[in-house]
XYZ file of C-alpha atoms in Angstrom:
340
model
C -40.789 61.308 -74.152
C -40.767 64.233 -71.736
C -42.613 67.296 -73.013
C -44.644 65.399 -75.618
C -48.032 66.366 -74.151
C -48.950 63.213 -72.219
C -50.425 65.080 -69.253
C -52.375 67.413 -71.525
C -53.790 64.389 -73.364
C -54.616 62.921 -69.963
C -56.680 66.007 -69.090
C -58.512 65.827 -72.430
C -59.329 62.154 -71.808
C -60.651 62.893 -68.310
C -62.749 65.807 -69.580
C -64.196 63.705 -72.402
C -65.077 60.807 -70.094
C -66.768 63.138 -67.622
C -68.561 65.004 -70.399
C -70.037 61.793 -71.797
C -70.953 60.374 -68.381
C -72.249 63.514 -66.670
C -75.790 64.804 -67.131
C -77.449 65.863 -63.880
C -76.261 68.777 -61.759
C -75.256 66.393 -58.972
C -73.075 64.449 -61.388
C -71.489 67.680 -62.592
C -70.167 68.113 -59.058
C -67.995 65.009 -59.476
C -66.561 66.444 -62.690
C -65.749 69.733 -60.951
C -64.221 67.871 -58.016
C -61.980 65.932 -60.378
C -60.884 69.120 -62.127
C -60.008 70.708 -58.769
C -58.038 67.610 -57.794
C -55.912 67.912 -60.931
C -55.374 71.621 -60.218
C -54.093 70.837 -56.717
C -51.839 67.993 -57.852
C -50.437 70.165 -60.636
C -49.393 72.812 -58.114
C -47.627 70.353 -55.827
C -46.355 67.824 -58.377
C -45.471 69.802 -61.519
C -42.406 71.902 -62.269
C -40.723 73.803 -65.073
C -38.088 71.742 -66.901
C -35.930 71.946 -69.999
C -38.755 70.400 -72.011
C -41.909 71.923 -70.576
C -42.912 74.803 -68.344
C -45.495 72.515 -66.714
C -43.912 69.076 -66.539
C -45.483 66.369 -64.361
C -42.866 65.103 -61.912
C -44.743 62.080 -60.572
C -46.705 59.148 -61.903
C -50.466 58.894 -61.455
C -53.084 56.214 -61.953
C -56.633 57.469 -61.599
C -59.834 55.440 -61.412
C -62.874 57.290 -62.751
C -65.732 55.581 -60.908
C -69.231 54.957 -62.282
C -72.569 53.760 -60.941
C -74.844 51.163 -62.569
C -76.227 53.786 -64.984
C -72.770 54.741 -66.218
C -72.669 58.073 -64.409
C -69.495 59.441 -62.797
C -69.773 59.193 -59.005
C -66.192 59.599 -57.842
C -62.497 59.144 -58.454
C -59.587 57.407 -56.775
C -56.090 58.810 -57.288
C -52.901 56.792 -56.818
C -49.571 58.598 -57.164
C -46.037 57.246 -57.150
C -42.409 58.163 -57.920
C -42.625 61.814 -56.909
C -39.346 63.472 -57.894
C -38.371 64.337 -54.329
C -34.794 65.241 -55.198
C -36.052 68.370 -56.993
C -37.157 69.866 -53.659
C -33.547 70.375 -52.577
C -31.594 70.217 -55.842
C -33.132 72.112 -58.760
C -31.434 71.180 -62.057
C -29.768 73.927 -64.055
C -32.207 75.978 -66.176
C -35.148 74.329 -64.419
C -37.417 75.171 -61.501
C -38.667 73.737 -58.259
C -42.289 72.627 -57.835
C -44.877 75.253 -58.791
C -46.267 75.611 -55.276
C -43.127 77.339 -54.001
C -43.409 80.051 -56.680
C -47.136 80.426 -56.025
C -46.348 80.979 -52.353
C -43.475 83.420 -52.942
C -45.204 85.481 -55.638
C -48.843 85.257 -54.574
C -48.753 85.668 -50.798
C -50.286 88.755 -49.245
C -48.173 91.188 -47.230
C -49.462 89.602 -44.037
C -48.627 86.093 -45.245
C -45.150 87.169 -46.337
C -44.566 88.573 -42.877
C -45.997 85.519 -41.113
C -43.977 83.030 -43.158
C -40.925 85.351 -43.404
C -40.899 85.062 -47.191
C -38.534 86.847 -49.563
C -37.695 86.625 -53.247
C -36.840 83.194 -54.649
C -33.138 84.106 -54.814
C -33.100 84.346 -51.006
C -33.720 80.608 -50.594
C -31.112 78.004 -51.379
C -33.693 75.417 -52.467
C -34.967 77.818 -55.143
C -31.528 78.244 -56.714
C -30.720 75.853 -59.602
C -27.686 73.603 -59.270
C -24.495 74.369 -61.167
C -23.919 72.358 -64.335
C -22.662 68.887 -63.467
C -22.144 67.871 -67.071
C -22.752 69.273 -70.525
C -26.239 68.560 -71.766
C -26.501 66.306 -74.770
C -29.363 68.446 -76.027
C -28.775 71.792 -77.730
C -32.115 73.439 -77.200
C -33.574 76.455 -75.429
C -35.019 75.791 -72.012
C -38.756 76.404 -71.710
C -37.907 78.205 -68.490
C -36.001 80.866 -70.432
C -39.147 81.728 -72.370
C -41.646 81.277 -69.534
C -42.357 84.686 -68.016
C -45.876 83.898 -66.810
C -47.112 85.652 -63.689
C -47.582 83.251 -60.783
C -49.032 85.881 -58.438
C -52.670 84.948 -59.167
C -52.040 81.211 -59.041
C -52.066 81.045 -55.256
C -55.655 82.326 -55.013
C -56.755 79.830 -57.683
C -55.043 77.073 -55.718
C -56.695 78.139 -52.456
C -60.088 77.967 -54.171
C -59.314 74.478 -55.501
C -58.126 73.354 -52.059
C -61.368 74.592 -50.495
C -63.333 72.744 -53.165
C -61.632 69.429 -52.341
C -62.271 69.920 -48.625
C -59.223 71.700 -47.200
C -60.434 74.611 -45.127
C -58.410 77.676 -44.189
C -56.841 76.119 -41.084
C -55.402 73.161 -42.985
C -54.249 75.405 -45.805
C -52.420 77.633 -43.338
C -50.683 74.608 -41.838
C -49.623 73.418 -45.290
C -48.213 76.810 -46.260
C -46.450 76.995 -42.905
C -44.817 73.629 -43.629
C -43.776 74.805 -47.104
C -42.225 77.933 -45.588
C -40.444 75.734 -43.068
C -38.975 73.643 -45.892
C -37.733 76.761 -47.689
C -36.075 78.127 -44.536
C -34.680 74.678 -43.710
C -32.524 74.883 -46.819
C -30.948 78.093 -45.497
C -29.599 76.457 -42.333
C -25.798 76.471 -42.499
C -23.243 74.463 -40.544
C -19.731 74.922 -39.191
C -17.308 72.023 -39.253
C -16.604 70.258 -35.966
C -13.248 70.943 -34.342
C -12.567 67.235 -33.817
C -14.052 63.793 -34.461
C -15.619 63.714 -31.001
C -17.993 66.548 -31.851
C -20.671 67.096 -34.452
C -21.060 70.000 -36.845
C -22.710 73.049 -35.317
C -25.406 75.401 -36.571
C -23.921 78.617 -37.946
C -27.202 80.590 -38.030
C -29.315 79.615 -34.979
C -31.904 82.293 -35.810
C -32.833 80.370 -38.984
C -32.952 77.138 -36.975
C -35.400 78.800 -34.564
C -37.580 79.938 -37.470
C -37.712 76.441 -38.961
C -38.420 74.853 -35.583
C -41.293 77.270 -35.036
C -42.846 76.467 -38.430
C -42.460 72.723 -37.875
C -43.808 72.922 -34.332
C -40.749 71.332 -32.698
C -38.147 72.396 -30.164
C -35.091 74.109 -31.696
C -32.660 71.952 -29.709
C -34.458 68.795 -30.838
C -34.276 69.888 -34.471
C -30.581 70.723 -34.106
C -29.942 67.251 -32.745
C -31.832 65.675 -35.646
C -29.667 67.609 -38.117
C -26.257 67.056 -36.524
C -26.560 63.529 -35.095
C -27.713 60.227 -36.514
C -28.786 57.147 -34.596
C -27.779 53.754 -35.997
C -28.600 50.243 -34.877
C -25.346 48.300 -34.489
C -26.111 44.728 -33.569
C -28.676 45.067 -30.814
C -27.528 48.469 -29.599
C -28.370 52.000 -30.686
C -25.333 54.159 -31.348
C -25.140 57.913 -31.923
C -23.049 59.086 -34.874
C -21.575 62.584 -34.951
C -22.188 64.194 -38.337
C -19.586 66.403 -39.963
C -20.496 69.424 -42.084
C -21.113 67.475 -45.297
C -23.152 64.766 -43.568
C -25.229 67.375 -41.724
C -26.057 69.111 -45.009
C -27.175 65.785 -46.475
C -29.272 65.141 -43.363
C -30.888 68.577 -43.705
C -31.746 68.013 -47.367
C -33.059 64.502 -46.696
C -35.386 65.901 -44.033
C -36.703 68.538 -46.450
C -37.417 65.918 -49.114
C -39.181 63.618 -46.655
C -41.343 66.455 -45.319
C -42.454 67.465 -48.813
C -43.075 63.866 -49.900
C -45.170 63.112 -46.814
C -47.206 66.272 -47.329
C -47.859 65.299 -50.968
C -48.901 61.774 -49.954
C -51.149 63.105 -47.180
C -52.776 65.546 -49.607
C -53.604 62.773 -52.093
C -55.043 60.563 -49.342
C -57.118 63.443 -47.971
C -58.607 64.102 -51.404
C -59.321 60.388 -51.887
C -61.304 60.257 -48.651
C -63.547 62.995 -50.033
C -63.892 61.857 -53.641
C -63.407 58.078 -53.710
C -66.606 55.981 -53.758
C -66.582 52.850 -51.601
C -68.402 50.520 -53.997
C -68.515 51.730 -57.614
C -70.194 49.510 -60.187
C -67.164 49.854 -62.454
C -64.369 52.243 -63.310
C -62.098 53.392 -66.105
C -58.408 53.544 -65.210
C -56.263 56.270 -66.757
C -52.473 56.322 -66.397
C -50.300 59.440 -66.546
C -46.684 58.282 -66.529
C -44.000 60.901 -66.937
C -41.590 60.270 -69.783
C -38.134 58.817 -70.249
C -35.417 60.613 -68.291
C -32.276 61.427 -70.293
C -30.580 63.945 -68.034
C -26.843 64.674 -68.041
C -26.802 62.940 -64.648
C -29.506 60.356 -63.965
C -30.117 59.073 -60.440
C -31.768 55.933 -59.124
C -35.228 57.518 -59.203
C -34.650 58.381 -62.895
C -33.653 54.769 -63.520
C -36.902 53.593 -61.893
C -38.937 55.912 -64.134
C -37.139 54.694 -67.264
C -37.526 51.052 -66.205
C -41.268 51.542 -65.662
C -41.558 53.169 -69.085
C -39.714 50.275 -70.714
C -42.075 47.775 -69.072
C -45.101 49.809 -70.128
C -43.812 50.059 -73.694
C -43.188 46.297 -73.751
C -46.708 45.612 -72.459
C -48.288 47.747 -75.181
C -46.289 46.001 -77.898
C -46.771 42.426 -76.683
C -50.223 42.421 -75.071
C -52.120 45.047 -77.034
C -50.544 45.478 -80.450
C -49.304 41.925 -81.063
C -52.764 40.354 -81.483
C -53.932 42.231 -84.570
C -57.107 40.184 -84.991
C -58.393 40.984 -81.504
C -57.536 44.651 -81.958
C -59.310 44.747 -85.323
C -62.399 43.121 -83.815
C -62.538 45.813 -81.134
C -62.244 48.545 -83.766
C -65.106 47.057 -85.784
C -67.242 46.697 -82.639
C -66.749 50.413 -82.015
C -68.381 51.088 -85.387
C -65.211 52.204 -87.147
C -64.953 50.916 -90.723
C -61.746 48.956 -91.160
C -60.425 48.474 -94.711
C -59.249 45.035 -95.693
C -55.480 44.788 -96.040
C -54.184 41.979 -98.211
């Protein structure tokens, strides 16, 4: 269930494993690296929801790698099912991913000027959606009681990014991309006058800002937002997008950009921390809970389906064979009372 403390338990498990398998100073470095990895992923993959002010919005399987002596030597992180829709459509009484608030509240005056940042209310992607249906839960949102200061979080994140190998240049490029995503949501369109034309950009100055942050030509970006190319048979055809379709195209681009950045970040960290030939590993799964929103989408269905399969596996493959489970408990040195 969402908000039940799965991710916190996950951190405790990781800390305990590393504590038991780390002795030398060199091995302690792997533990610190793993902690910094979790800090980075929390910033980019967690968000405030109705159930938790720090809810994990992706699934993660992590291999804690050991050498022949049972010492931690590395970690491999596999992520999946990032809740991309949240980037462009924040549910009511919830928040976008933490990193956006870190950037808006923690940036220096120079950074705010460089990235043209304002308060969260200035950006469309930081504004929660209107209610689409009445919630079946009558409870206070954690967001309503979360008044924590995010201004210091950005410096902590920068330190963690440096620790996992991202130097200042790469960090600047990442923050520039994040700023570009925020400004992308503020691009507005005017409806086409007829079916032979596409929607047009209402605020070209915002388009120019986004194009600059993304490192592309403004005219090229405008074409990508207002036209779509489709393969019909063996020929490529250009489709003129109306206002509604252009807005969907804009939001889809923002979600893809954020998802690709998240995937790249995980792969970059893996290249630095993953060992090529560990003697063995312990796999730890952090799966975010069942989704029971007023309006569930396909990605919510996938999460719930995965949880159902996981629950079924635990019941049938782990809990069903009581004798095998009891033998494992006894082997661990835990006294097991006889039950008639």
